PDB file of C-alpha atoms in Angstrom:
ATOM      1  CA  UNK A   1    -111.724-187.150 -96.651  1.00 50.00           C
ATOM      2  CA  UNK A   2    -111.811-183.522 -95.300  1.00 54.00           C
ATOM      3  CA  UNK A   3    -113.568-184.770 -92.161  1.00 55.00           C
ATOM      4  CA  UNK A   4    -110.871-187.394 -91.727  1.00 52.00           C
ATOM      5  CA  UNK A   5    -108.121-184.743 -91.953  1.00 53.00           C
ATOM      6  CA  UNK A   6    -109.885-182.499 -89.439  1.00 51.00           C
ATOM      7  CA  UNK A   7    -110.231-185.395 -87.027  1.00 50.00           C
ATOM      8  CA  UNK A   8    -106.531-186.216 -87.454  1.00 44.00           C
ATOM      9  CA  UNK A   9    -105.506-182.617 -86.688  1.00 50.00           C
ATOM     10  CA  UNK A  10    -107.828-182.549 -83.685  1.00 52.00           C
ATOM     11  CA  UNK A  11    -106.322-185.747 -82.322  1.00 50.00           C
ATOM     12  CA  UNK A  12    -102.841-184.349 -82.879  1.00 52.00           C
ATOM     13  CA  UNK A  13    -103.666-181.165 -80.963  1.00 62.00           C
ATOM     14  CA  UNK A  14    -105.227-183.195 -78.198  1.00 61.00           C
ATOM     15  CA  UNK A  15    -102.122-185.350 -77.992  1.00 69.00           C
ATOM     16  CA  UNK A  16     -99.850-182.315 -77.761  1.00 81.00           C
ATOM     17  CA  UNK A  17    -101.998-180.784 -75.038  1.00 85.00           C
ATOM     18  CA  UNK A  18    -101.934-184.011 -73.053  1.00 86.00           C
ATOM     19  CA  UNK A  19     -98.146-184.172 -73.394  1.00 89.00           C
ATOM     20  CA  UNK A  20     -97.839-180.553 -72.230  1.00 88.00           C
ATOM     21  CA  UNK A  21     -99.968-181.194 -69.158  1.00 90.00           C
ATOM     22  CA  UNK A  22     -97.983-184.310 -68.306  1.00 92.00           C
ATOM     23  CA  UNK A  23     -94.659-182.490 -68.655  1.00 93.00           C
ATOM     24  CA  UNK A  24     -95.909-179.606 -66.507  1.00 93.00           C
ATOM     25  CA  UNK A  25     -97.144-182.022 -63.840  1.00 93.00           C
ATOM     26  CA  UNK A  26     -93.855-183.929 -63.770  1.00 94.00           C
ATOM     27  CA  UNK A  27     -91.834-180.713 -63.646  1.00 94.00           C
ATOM     28  CA  UNK A  28     -93.886-179.432 -60.711  1.00 95.00           C
ATOM     29  CA  UNK A  29     -93.307-182.704 -58.872  1.00 96.00           C
ATOM     30  CA  UNK A  30     -89.588-182.570 -59.649  1.00 96.00           C
ATOM     31  CA  UNK A  31     -89.372-178.957 -58.484  1.00 95.00           C
ATOM     32  CA  UNK A  32     -91.040-179.834 -55.197  1.00 95.00           C
ATOM     33  CA  UNK A  33     -88.714-182.794 -54.725  1.00 96.00           C
ATOM     34  CA  UNK A  34     -85.680-180.575 -55.387  1.00 96.00           C
ATOM     35  CA  UNK A  35     -86.903-178.019 -52.859  1.00 96.00           C
ATOM     36  CA  UNK A  36     -87.248-180.730 -50.230  1.00 95.00           C
ATOM     37  CA  UNK A  37     -83.618-181.634 -50.921  1.00 96.00           C
ATOM     38  CA  UNK A  38     -82.556-177.969 -51.014  1.00 96.00           C
ATOM     39  CA  UNK A  39     -81.432-178.299 -54.624  1.00 96.00           C
ATOM     40  CA  UNK A  40     -82.581-174.776 -55.405  1.00 96.00           C
ATOM     41  CA  UNK A  41     -80.846-174.422 -58.760  1.00 96.00           C
ATOM     42  CA  UNK A  42     -82.558-177.456 -60.276  1.00 96.00           C
ATOM     43  CA  UNK A  43     -85.877-176.477 -58.689  1.00 96.00           C
ATOM     44  CA  UNK A  44     -85.550-173.032 -60.245  1.00 96.00           C
ATOM     45  CA  UNK A  45     -84.936-174.574 -63.688  1.00 95.00           C
ATOM     46  CA  UNK A  46     -88.043-176.749 -63.316  1.00 95.00           C
ATOM     47  CA  UNK A  47     -90.175-173.743 -62.369  1.00 96.00           C
ATOM     48  CA  UNK A  48     -88.895-171.818 -65.382  1.00 94.00           C
ATOM     49  CA  UNK A  49     -89.983-174.701 -67.588  1.00 94.00           C
ATOM     50  CA  UNK A  50     -93.394-174.868 -65.920  1.00 95.00           C
ATOM     51  CA  UNK A  51     -94.026-171.133 -66.254  1.00 95.00           C
ATOM     52  CA  UNK A  52     -93.004-171.092 -69.894  1.00 92.00           C
ATOM     53  CA  UNK A  53     -95.161-174.102 -70.736  1.00 92.00           C
ATOM     54  CA  UNK A  54     -98.099-173.103 -68.565  1.00 93.00           C
ATOM     55  CA  UNK A  55     -98.257-169.335 -68.014  1.00 92.00           C
ATOM     56  CA  UNK A  56    -101.748-169.817 -66.632  1.00 94.00           C
ATOM     57  CA  UNK A  57    -100.069-171.162 -63.464  1.00 95.00           C
ATOM     58  CA  UNK A  58     -98.208-167.914 -62.721  1.00 95.00           C
ATOM     59  CA  UNK A  59    -100.487-166.936 -59.866  1.00 94.00           C
ATOM     60  CA  UNK A  60    -100.599-170.444 -58.413  1.00 95.00           C
ATOM     61  CA  UNK A  61     -96.824-170.965 -58.180  1.00 96.00           C
ATOM     62  CA  UNK A  62     -95.806-167.345 -57.654  1.00 96.00           C
ATOM     63  CA  UNK A  63     -94.842-167.497 -53.969  1.00 96.00           C
ATOM     64  CA  UNK A  64     -92.997-170.809 -54.317  1.00 96.00           C
ATOM     65  CA  UNK A  65     -91.190-169.504 -57.379  1.00 97.00           C
ATOM     66  CA  UNK A  66     -90.111-166.386 -55.469  1.00 97.00           C
ATOM     67  CA  UNK A  67     -88.814-168.504 -52.587  1.00 97.00           C
ATOM     68  CA  UNK A  68     -86.876-170.717 -54.998  1.00 97.00           C
ATOM     69  CA  UNK A  69     -85.424-167.726 -56.847  1.00 97.00           C
ATOM     70  CA  UNK A  70     -84.249-166.030 -53.657  1.00 97.00           C
ATOM     71  CA  UNK A  71     -82.649-169.189 -52.272  1.00 96.00           C
ATOM     72  CA  UNK A  72     -80.894-169.915 -55.569  1.00 96.00           C
ATOM     73  CA  UNK A  73     -79.736-166.288 -55.779  1.00 96.00           C
ATOM     74  CA  UNK A  74     -78.200-166.576 -52.296  1.00 95.00           C
ATOM     75  CA  UNK A  75     -76.215-169.612 -53.441  1.00 95.00           C
ATOM     76  CA  UNK A  76     -75.070-167.897 -56.626  1.00 95.00           C
ATOM     77  CA  UNK A  77     -74.023-164.858 -54.605  1.00 92.00           C
ATOM     78  CA  UNK A  78     -71.986-166.998 -52.188  1.00 91.00           C
ATOM     79  CA  UNK A  79     -70.275-168.647 -55.160  1.00 92.00           C
ATOM     80  CA  UNK A  80     -69.559-165.239 -56.754  1.00 89.00           C
ATOM     81  CA  UNK A  81     -71.533-166.271 -59.855  1.00 92.00           C
ATOM     82  CA  UNK A  82     -72.762-162.721 -60.290  1.00 91.00           C
ATOM     83  CA  UNK A  83     -73.718-162.887 -63.956  1.00 92.00           C
ATOM     84  CA  UNK A  84     -75.755-166.046 -63.362  1.00 94.00           C
ATOM     85  CA  UNK A  85     -77.499-164.307 -60.471  1.00 95.00           C
ATOM     86  CA  UNK A  86     -78.476-161.335 -62.617  1.00 93.00           C
ATOM     87  CA  UNK A  87     -79.571-163.642 -65.440  1.00 94.00           C
ATOM     88  CA  UNK A  88     -81.946-165.406 -63.043  1.00 95.00           C
ATOM     89  CA  UNK A  89     -83.492-162.118 -61.949  1.00 96.00           C
ATOM     90  CA  UNK A  90     -83.871-160.988 -65.550  1.00 94.00           C
ATOM     91  CA  UNK A  91     -85.663-164.249 -66.368  1.00 95.00           C
ATOM     92  CA  UNK A  92     -87.882-163.834 -63.314  1.00 96.00           C
ATOM     93  CA  UNK A  93     -88.769-160.251 -64.229  1.00 96.00           C
ATOM     94  CA  UNK A  94     -89.660-161.321 -67.761  1.00 95.00           C
ATOM     95  CA  UNK A  95     -92.180-163.703 -66.214  1.00 95.00           C
ATOM     96  CA  UNK A  96     -93.310-161.292 -63.477  1.00 96.00           C
ATOM     97  CA  UNK A  97     -92.479-157.782 -64.757  1.00 95.00           C
ATOM     98  CA  UNK A  98     -94.698-156.069 -62.173  1.00 95.00           C
ATOM     99  CA  UNK A  99     -93.669-158.029 -59.114  1.00 96.00           C
ATOM    100  CA  UNK A 100     -92.529-155.602 -56.427  1.00 97.00           C
ATOM    101  CA  UNK A 101     -90.968-158.341 -54.266  1.00 97.00           C
ATOM    102  CA  UNK A 102     -88.654-159.514 -57.058  1.00 97.00           C
ATOM    103  CA  UNK A 103     -87.772-155.902 -57.969  1.00 96.00           C
ATOM    104  CA  UNK A 104     -86.899-155.154 -54.350  1.00 96.00           C
ATOM    105  CA  UNK A 105     -84.780-158.286 -54.034  1.00 96.00           C
ATOM    106  CA  UNK A 106     -82.911-157.453 -57.249  1.00 96.00           C
ATOM    107  CA  UNK A 107     -82.239-153.981 -55.847  1.00 94.00           C
ATOM    108  CA  UNK A 108     -80.862-155.440 -52.623  1.00 94.00           C
ATOM    109  CA  UNK A 109     -78.339-157.566 -54.524  1.00 94.00           C
ATOM    110  CA  UNK A 110     -77.290-154.610 -56.654  1.00 92.00           C
ATOM    111  CA  UNK A 111     -76.875-152.402 -53.594  1.00 89.00           C
ATOM    112  CA  UNK A 112     -74.690-154.948 -51.801  1.00 88.00           C
ATOM    113  CA  UNK A 113     -72.481-155.166 -54.885  1.00 88.00           C
ATOM    114  CA  UNK A 114     -72.037-151.411 -55.012  1.00 83.00           C
ATOM    115  CA  UNK A 115     -74.389-150.657 -57.916  1.00 85.00           C
ATOM    116  CA  UNK A 116     -76.319-148.084 -55.917  1.00 82.00           C
ATOM    117  CA  UNK A 117     -77.819-146.063 -58.722  1.00 79.00           C
ATOM    118  CA  UNK A 118     -79.125-149.199 -60.438  1.00 85.00           C
ATOM    119  CA  UNK A 119     -80.412-150.501 -57.094  1.00 88.00           C
ATOM    120  CA  UNK A 120     -82.324-147.268 -56.549  1.00 85.00           C
ATOM    121  CA  UNK A 121     -84.129-147.816 -59.846  1.00 86.00           C
ATOM    122  CA  UNK A 122     -85.404-151.228 -58.758  1.00 92.00           C
ATOM    123  CA  UNK A 123     -86.379-149.975 -55.288  1.00 92.00           C
ATOM    124  CA  UNK A 124     -88.222-147.066 -56.845  1.00 89.00           C
ATOM    125  CA  UNK A 125     -90.080-149.385 -59.224  1.00 92.00           C
ATOM    126  CA  UNK A 126     -91.066-151.628 -56.296  1.00 94.00           C
ATOM    127  CA  UNK A 127     -92.462-148.642 -54.404  1.00 92.00           C
ATOM    128  CA  UNK A 128     -94.340-147.480 -57.495  1.00 90.00           C
ATOM    129  CA  UNK A 129     -95.877-150.930 -57.876  1.00 94.00           C
ATOM    130  CA  UNK A 130     -96.841-151.075 -54.203  1.00 95.00           C
ATOM    131  CA  UNK A 131     -96.666-147.786 -52.264  1.00 92.00           C
ATOM    132  CA  UNK A 132     -97.330-149.684 -49.022  1.00 93.00           C
ATOM    133  CA  UNK A 133     -94.318-151.986 -49.445  1.00 95.00           C
ATOM    134  CA  UNK A 134     -92.367-150.934 -46.329  1.00 93.00           C
ATOM    135  CA  UNK A 135     -89.130-152.808 -47.161  1.00 94.00           C
ATOM    136  CA  UNK A 136     -88.882-151.221 -50.614  1.00 93.00           C
ATOM    137  CA  UNK A 137     -89.557-147.732 -49.237  1.00 91.00           C
ATOM    138  CA  UNK A 138     -86.891-148.146 -46.579  1.00 91.00           C
ATOM    139  CA  UNK A 139     -84.420-149.447 -49.154  1.00 91.00           C
ATOM    140  CA  UNK A 140     -85.136-146.585 -51.555  1.00 87.00           C
ATOM    141  CA  UNK A 141     -84.645-143.914 -48.880  1.00 81.00           C
ATOM    142  CA  UNK A 142     -81.465-145.641 -47.700  1.00 81.00           C
ATOM    143  CA  UNK A 143     -79.899-145.719 -51.166  1.00 82.00           C
ATOM    144  CA  UNK A 144     -81.091-142.175 -51.886  1.00 74.00           C
ATOM    145  CA  UNK A 145     -79.109-140.973 -48.859  1.00 70.00           C
ATOM    146  CA  UNK A 146     -76.013-142.485 -50.438  1.00 67.00           C
ATOM    147  CA  UNK A 147     -76.618-140.933 -53.836  1.00 63.00           C
ATOM    148  CA  UNK A 148     -77.998-137.466 -53.183  1.00 60.00           C
ATOM    149  CA  UNK A 149     -75.116-135.325 -52.008  1.00 53.00           C
ATOM    150  CA  UNK A 150     -75.710-133.135 -48.969  1.00 48.00           C
ATOM    151  CA  UNK A 151     -74.928-129.966 -50.935  1.00 43.00           C
ATOM    152  CA  UNK A 152     -78.035-130.641 -53.028  1.00 53.00           C
ATOM    153  CA  UNK A 153     -80.319-130.253 -50.014  1.00 52.00           C
ATOM    154  CA  UNK A 154     -78.508-127.081 -48.952  1.00 50.00           C
ATOM    155  CA  UNK A 155     -78.852-125.688 -52.459  1.00 55.00           C
ATOM    156  CA  UNK A 156     -82.580-126.449 -52.637  1.00 59.00           C
ATOM    157  CA  UNK A 157     -83.133-124.562 -49.394  1.00 61.00           C
ATOM    158  CA  UNK A 158     -81.095-121.559 -50.495  1.00 67.00           C
ATOM    159  CA  UNK A 159     -83.983-119.169 -51.208  1.00 75.00           C
ATOM    160  CA  UNK A 160     -81.700-116.358 -52.395  1.00 81.00           C
ATOM    161  CA  UNK A 161     -79.921-118.604 -54.873  1.00 80.00           C
ATOM    162  CA  UNK A 162     -83.177-120.046 -56.213  1.00 81.00           C
ATOM    163  CA  UNK A 163     -84.736-116.594 -56.594  1.00 85.00           C
ATOM    164  CA  UNK A 164     -81.691-115.458 -58.581  1.00 88.00           C
ATOM    165  CA  UNK A 165     -82.064-118.448 -60.913  1.00 88.00           C
ATOM    166  CA  UNK A 166     -85.788-117.812 -61.258  1.00 90.00           C
ATOM    167  CA  UNK A 167     -85.321-114.159 -62.222  1.00 92.00           C
ATOM    168  CA  UNK A 168     -82.539-114.976 -64.687  1.00 93.00           C
ATOM    169  CA  UNK A 169     -84.635-117.663 -66.376  1.00 94.00           C
ATOM    170  CA  UNK A 170     -87.696-115.401 -66.500  1.00 94.00           C
ATOM    171  CA  UNK A 171     -85.620-112.640 -68.101  1.00 94.00           C
ATOM    172  CA  UNK A 172     -84.230-115.023 -70.715  1.00 94.00           C
ATOM    173  CA  UNK A 173     -87.614-116.543 -71.576  1.00 94.00           C
ATOM    174  CA  UNK A 174     -89.328-113.144 -71.726  1.00 94.00           C
ATOM    175  CA  UNK A 175     -86.539-111.965 -74.016  1.00 93.00           C
ATOM    176  CA  UNK A 176     -87.335-114.670 -76.553  1.00 92.00           C
ATOM    177  CA  UNK A 177     -85.707-117.894 -75.368  1.00 92.00           C
ATOM    178  CA  UNK A 178     -88.737-120.116 -75.810  1.00 92.00           C
ATOM    179  CA  UNK A 179     -87.076-123.557 -75.811  1.00 95.00           C
ATOM    180  CA  UNK A 180     -84.977-124.647 -72.831  1.00 95.00           C
ATOM    181  CA  UNK A 181     -82.625-127.516 -71.988  1.00 94.00           C
ATOM    182  CA  UNK A 182     -81.837-128.174 -68.320  1.00 93.00           C
ATOM    183  CA  UNK A 183     -78.550-130.095 -67.961  1.00 91.00           C
ATOM    184  CA  UNK A 184     -78.258-132.191 -64.793  1.00 87.00           C
ATOM    185  CA  UNK A 185     -81.790-131.350 -63.753  1.00 88.00           C
ATOM    186  CA  UNK A 186     -81.608-132.893 -60.268  1.00 83.00           C
ATOM    187  CA  UNK A 187     -85.059-132.341 -58.789  1.00 82.00           C
ATOM    188  CA  UNK A 188     -86.228-130.497 -61.905  1.00 89.00           C
ATOM    189  CA  UNK A 189     -86.486-127.098 -60.218  1.00 89.00           C
ATOM    190  CA  UNK A 190     -84.935-125.076 -63.063  1.00 92.00           C
ATOM    191  CA  UNK A 191     -87.078-126.842 -65.653  1.00 95.00           C
ATOM    192  CA  UNK A 192     -90.175-125.923 -63.687  1.00 93.00           C
ATOM    193  CA  UNK A 193     -88.949-122.329 -63.391  1.00 94.00           C
ATOM    194  CA  UNK A 194     -88.617-122.244 -67.193  1.00 95.00           C
ATOM    195  CA  UNK A 195     -92.062-123.681 -67.802  1.00 95.00           C
ATOM    196  CA  UNK A 196     -93.693-121.328 -65.317  1.00 93.00           C
ATOM    197  CA  UNK A 197     -91.895-118.427 -66.996  1.00 94.00           C
ATOM    198  CA  UNK A 198     -93.651-119.307 -70.243  1.00 95.00           C
ATOM    199  CA  UNK A 199     -91.173-121.431 -72.204  1.00 95.00           C
ATOM    200  CA  UNK A 200     -92.987-123.358 -74.906  1.00 95.00           C
ATOM    201  CA  UNK A 201     -90.647-126.377 -74.868  1.00 95.00           C
ATOM    202  CA  UNK A 202     -88.628-127.609 -71.880  1.00 97.00           C
ATOM    203  CA  UNK A 203     -86.252-130.577 -71.935  1.00 96.00           C
ATOM    204  CA  UNK A 204     -84.286-131.867 -68.953  1.00 95.00           C
ATOM    205  CA  UNK A 205     -81.558-134.500 -68.764  1.00 93.00           C
ATOM    206  CA  UNK A 206     -80.236-136.334 -65.717  1.00 90.00           C
ATOM    207  CA  UNK A 207     -77.611-139.082 -65.675  1.00 85.00           C
ATOM    208  CA  UNK A 208     -78.282-140.385 -62.147  1.00 81.00           C
ATOM    209  CA  UNK A 209     -81.113-142.927 -62.183  1.00 79.00           C
ATOM    210  CA  UNK A 210     -82.085-141.942 -58.634  1.00 75.00           C
ATOM    211  CA  UNK A 211     -82.261-138.227 -59.393  1.00 81.00           C
ATOM    212  CA  UNK A 212     -84.052-138.908 -62.683  1.00 86.00           C
ATOM    213  CA  UNK A 213     -86.766-140.850 -60.859  1.00 83.00           C
ATOM    214  CA  UNK A 214     -86.936-138.147 -58.191  1.00 81.00           C
ATOM    215  CA  UNK A 215     -87.317-135.459 -60.857  1.00 87.00           C
ATOM    216  CA  UNK A 216     -90.148-137.422 -62.456  1.00 89.00           C
ATOM    217  CA  UNK A 217     -91.965-137.552 -59.128  1.00 85.00           C
ATOM    218  CA  UNK A 218     -91.414-133.854 -58.401  1.00 86.00           C
ATOM    219  CA  UNK A 219     -92.494-132.778 -61.886  1.00 92.00           C
ATOM    220  CA  UNK A 220     -95.588-135.006 -61.705  1.00 90.00           C
ATOM    221  CA  UNK A 221     -96.458-133.651 -58.257  1.00 85.00           C
ATOM    222  CA  UNK A 222     -96.456-130.182 -59.848  1.00 88.00           C
ATOM    223  CA  UNK A 223     -98.660-131.375 -62.741  1.00 92.00           C
ATOM    224  CA  UNK A 224     -95.974-130.698 -65.348  1.00 94.00           C
ATOM    225  CA  UNK A 225     -95.199-134.239 -66.521  1.00 93.00           C
ATOM    226  CA  UNK A 226     -96.715-133.504 -69.932  1.00 93.00           C
ATOM    227  CA  UNK A 227     -94.962-130.168 -70.287  1.00 95.00           C
ATOM    228  CA  UNK A 228     -91.379-131.106 -69.374  1.00 96.00           C
ATOM    229  CA  UNK A 229     -89.615-133.903 -71.256  1.00 96.00           C
ATOM    230  CA  UNK A 230     -87.262-135.723 -68.891  1.00 95.00           C
ATOM    231  CA  UNK A 231     -84.364-137.723 -70.324  1.00 95.00           C
ATOM    232  CA  UNK A 232     -82.302-140.286 -68.412  1.00 93.00           C
ATOM    233  CA  UNK A 233     -79.208-139.330 -70.382  1.00 90.00           C
ATOM    234  CA  UNK A 234     -75.876-137.593 -70.143  1.00 87.00           C
ATOM    235  CA  UNK A 235     -76.113-134.300 -72.019  1.00 85.00           C
ATOM    236  CA  UNK A 236     -73.181-135.354 -74.200  1.00 86.00           C
ATOM    237  CA  UNK A 237     -75.314-138.231 -75.483  1.00 89.00           C
ATOM    238  CA  UNK A 238     -78.357-136.167 -76.485  1.00 91.00           C
ATOM    239  CA  UNK A 239     -79.069-136.359 -80.207  1.00 91.00           C
ATOM    240  CA  UNK A 240     -81.362-134.293 -82.403  1.00 91.00           C
ATOM    241  CA  UNK A 241     -84.018-135.309 -83.425  1.00 91.00           C
ATOM    242  CA  UNK A 242     -83.751-138.695 -81.680  1.00 93.00           C
ATOM    243  CA  UNK A 243     -83.972-137.350 -78.104  1.00 94.00           C
ATOM    244  CA  UNK A 244     -85.167-133.781 -78.545  1.00 93.00           C
ATOM    245  CA  UNK A 245     -86.758-132.493 -81.763  1.00 93.00           C
ATOM    246  CA  UNK A 246     -84.914-129.185 -82.007  1.00 89.00           C
ATOM    247  CA  UNK A 247     -81.990-127.053 -81.013  1.00 91.00           C
ATOM    248  CA  UNK A 248     -82.878-124.997 -77.952  1.00 93.00           C
ATOM    249  CA  UNK A 249     -82.506-121.278 -77.404  1.00 92.00           C
ATOM    250  CA  UNK A 250     -81.503-121.518 -73.717  1.00 93.00           C
ATOM    251  CA  UNK A 251     -79.403-123.945 -71.671  1.00 91.00           C
ATOM    252  CA  UNK A 252     -79.615-123.873 -67.867  1.00 92.00           C
ATOM    253  CA  UNK A 253     -77.717-125.922 -65.305  1.00 86.00           C
ATOM    254  CA  UNK A 254     -77.137-126.086 -61.568  1.00 77.00           C
ATOM    255  CA  UNK A 255     -74.057-128.275 -61.737  1.00 64.00           C
ATOM    256  CA  UNK A 256     -71.690-125.549 -60.607  1.00 51.00           C
ATOM    257  CA  UNK A 257     -70.576-126.810 -57.182  1.00 47.00           C
ATOM    258  CA  UNK A 258     -66.994-127.571 -56.139  1.00 42.00           C
ATOM    259  CA  UNK A 259     -66.990-130.573 -58.488  1.00 43.00           C
ATOM    260  CA  UNK A 260     -67.205-128.293 -61.526  1.00 40.00           C
ATOM    261  CA  UNK A 261     -64.504-129.916 -63.608  1.00 39.00           C
ATOM    262  CA  UNK A 262     -64.867-133.442 -62.216  1.00 40.00           C
ATOM    263  CA  UNK A 263     -68.515-133.590 -63.302  1.00 47.00           C
ATOM    264  CA  UNK A 264     -67.594-132.808 -66.901  1.00 56.00           C
ATOM    265  CA  UNK A 265     -69.808-129.723 -66.958  1.00 57.00           C
ATOM    266  CA  UNK A 266     -67.302-127.828 -69.127  1.00 58.00           C
ATOM    267  CA  UNK A 267     -67.502-130.535 -71.794  1.00 65.00           C
ATOM    268  CA  UNK A 268     -71.290-130.623 -71.410  1.00 65.00           C
ATOM    269  CA  UNK A 269     -71.640-126.896 -71.984  1.00 62.00           C
ATOM    270  CA  UNK A 270     -69.266-126.948 -74.969  1.00 66.00           C
ATOM    271  CA  UNK A 271     -71.275-129.822 -76.458  1.00 63.00           C
ATOM    272  CA  UNK A 272     -74.536-127.954 -75.814  1.00 64.00           C
ATOM    273  CA  UNK A 273     -73.144-124.797 -77.424  1.00 63.00           C
ATOM    274  CA  UNK A 274     -71.963-126.644 -80.529  1.00 64.00           C
ATOM    275  CA  UNK A 275     -74.786-129.150 -81.023  1.00 67.00           C
ATOM    276  CA  UNK A 276     -77.895-128.305 -78.986  1.00 67.00           C
ATOM    277  CA  UNK A 277     -78.168-124.507 -78.910  1.00 71.00           C
ATOM    278  CA  UNK A 278     -79.611-122.430 -81.701  1.00 71.00           C
ATOM    279  CA  UNK A 279     -76.911-120.311 -83.341  1.00 67.00           C
ATOM    280  CA  UNK A 280     -76.936-116.669 -82.199  1.00 62.00           C
ATOM    281  CA  UNK A 281     -78.916-114.296 -84.408  1.00 60.00           C
TER     282      UNK A 281
END
């Protein structure tokens, strides 16, 4: 009797596997037929089914799936079905999370729709996945030019200004301010000043996705990625101990250009004073 049950289960599994293979085969045929008729939406749905039923085929159908996705996305874009377009890319990235071509294409759609900061994130990821991907590099530099204000470059090259910040931070750290929060870190320069001055804990927050990614690269290039905790957050949203484990003894910021009040820096500093700074001794 036990042998009979085992044989029954084995036959059942074999039957299910045969049904799966047949469904996958039919779906692949249907997808190809739809592509020949330029029915990209239906072809895309068939490929989704295939990839969910047979993930072992991801490499085999990858290029055709990409082509189908991009053609269907073009149609959705022309029909102003924006949410459907983004849903398709999210599904595609669940299947191929490390595909630089899909990331770059997603970024291009976001950029055209005006979501430049979000686009920069996808372009940056594509470049990280494949540093030789010329289209993604060009797209990332193009969107970065939109997002990084010209005053930031001028400020970074202002040696006198930077030296003043460096000396002030060194004085504060040497006077006992051992934990530091850098609000609106930009490239991370003040955070690195603090760490080099001897601060034991350095936290930095940056709202812009582009600048956050740039800061990560700059900090890593200076071998400080394990010593400076970077947060892609608005300072008003930082919570203790969720985001940083402690109140800090020093807050630094460079966000003091002509957009002082428009950037909300006053509110940020008040919030830091009330919630993130250690009380004065």
